[in-house]
Amino acid sequence: MVDKCFGSNGKNGCNILTVRKCQQDKCSFYKSTQELEEDRKKAYLLLAALPPDMQRYISDKYYNGRMPWVKSNCAV
């Protein structure tokens, strides 16, 4: 179960949260890598639908000027 979570460090720990031990399915942040990819695609679709000036603002603020949603396979 632990190794199936996208945040697993492979040593029963977490790369996302500051916890000593992985809580496995009790963790509200638990997500498989497939679920992470699906959520990311949904977010990219929403970002791609925004006006260009808003996309630029978000890319500058949160993505160091990059727009990964433009090059992804989930274009609008």
Tab-separated table of C-alpha atoms in Angstrom:
chain	number	residue	atom	x	y	z
A	1	MET	CA	0.000	0.000	0.000
A	2	VAL	CA	2.746	2.450	0.945
A	3	ASP	CA	4.645	2.135	-2.321
A	4	LYS	CA	1.468	2.766	-4.322
A	5	CYS	CA	1.089	6.305	-2.946
A	6	PHE	CA	2.556	9.106	-5.056
A	7	GLY	CA	4.169	10.616	-1.933
A	8	SER	CA	5.872	7.459	-0.709
A	9	ASN	CA	9.613	7.665	-0.220
A	10	GLY	CA	9.880	3.844	-0.297
A	11	LYS	CA	10.949	3.659	3.358
A	12	ASN	CA	7.489	3.846	4.972
A	13	GLY	CA	7.801	7.619	4.996
A	14	CYS	CA	6.255	10.487	3.091
A	15	ASN	CA	7.833	13.005	0.715
A	16	ILE	CA	4.762	15.265	0.857
A	17	LEU	CA	3.892	15.586	4.544
A	18	THR	CA	6.129	15.973	7.571
A	19	VAL	CA	5.168	12.768	9.360
A	20	ARG	CA	7.455	10.126	10.795
A	21	LYS	CA	5.503	7.173	9.461
A	22	CYS	CA	3.160	6.737	6.502
A	23	GLN	CA	-0.489	6.529	7.590
A	24	GLN	CA	-1.325	4.537	4.441
A	25	ASP	CA	-5.041	4.490	3.629
A	26	LYS	CA	-5.849	6.540	6.757
A	27	CYS	CA	-4.042	9.506	5.228
A	28	SER	CA	-6.327	12.101	3.654
A	29	PHE	CA	-3.547	12.913	1.159
A	30	TYR	CA	-3.157	9.300	-0.030
A	31	LYS	CA	-3.312	9.154	-3.799
A	32	SER	CA	-2.027	6.641	-6.305
A	33	THR	CA	0.233	7.862	-9.085
A	34	GLN	CA	-2.618	7.247	-11.534
A	35	GLU	CA	-4.976	9.401	-9.436
A	36	LEU	CA	-2.307	12.090	-9.257
A	37	GLU	CA	-1.973	12.090	-13.048
A	38	GLU	CA	-5.746	12.285	-13.519
A	39	ASP	CA	-6.017	15.197	-11.076
A	40	ARG	CA	-3.144	16.977	-12.782
A	41	LYS	CA	-4.853	16.619	-16.187
A	42	LYS	CA	-8.067	18.080	-14.768
A	43	ALA	CA	-6.152	21.028	-13.340
A	44	TYR	CA	-4.323	21.589	-16.627
A	45	LEU	CA	-7.637	21.609	-18.507
A	46	LEU	CA	-8.936	24.289	-16.175
A	47	LEU	CA	-5.750	26.341	-16.542
A	48	ALA	CA	-5.794	26.040	-20.336
A	49	ALA	CA	-9.360	27.375	-20.406
A	50	LEU	CA	-8.383	30.597	-18.644
A	51	PRO	CA	-7.700	33.831	-20.530
A	52	PRO	CA	-4.042	34.194	-21.628
A	53	ASP	CA	-3.280	37.011	-19.167
A	54	MET	CA	-4.504	34.903	-16.239
A	55	GLN	CA	-2.475	31.916	-17.479
A	56	ARG	CA	0.634	34.110	-17.603
A	57	TYR	CA	-0.003	35.386	-14.073
A	58	ILE	CA	-0.399	31.832	-12.723
A	59	SER	CA	2.641	30.555	-14.604
A	60	ASP	CA	4.780	33.405	-13.256
A	61	LYS	CA	3.542	33.005	-9.690
A	62	TYR	CA	3.464	29.212	-9.324
A	63	TYR	CA	5.399	27.625	-12.211
A	64	ASN	CA	8.475	29.878	-12.574
A	65	GLY	CA	7.116	31.185	-15.865
A	66	ARG	CA	6.516	27.728	-17.350
A	67	MET	CA	3.113	26.618	-18.660
A	68	PRO	CA	3.129	22.801	-18.473
A	69	TRP	CA	-0.578	22.698	-19.363
A	70	VAL	CA	0.166	24.042	-22.844
A	71	LYS	CA	2.399	21.098	-23.779
A	72	SER	CA	0.369	18.398	-22.024
A	73	ASN	CA	-1.852	15.870	-23.762
A	74	CYS	CA	-4.993	17.425	-22.315
A	75	ALA	CA	-5.439	20.449	-24.555
A	76	VAL	CA	-8.821	22.121	-24.664
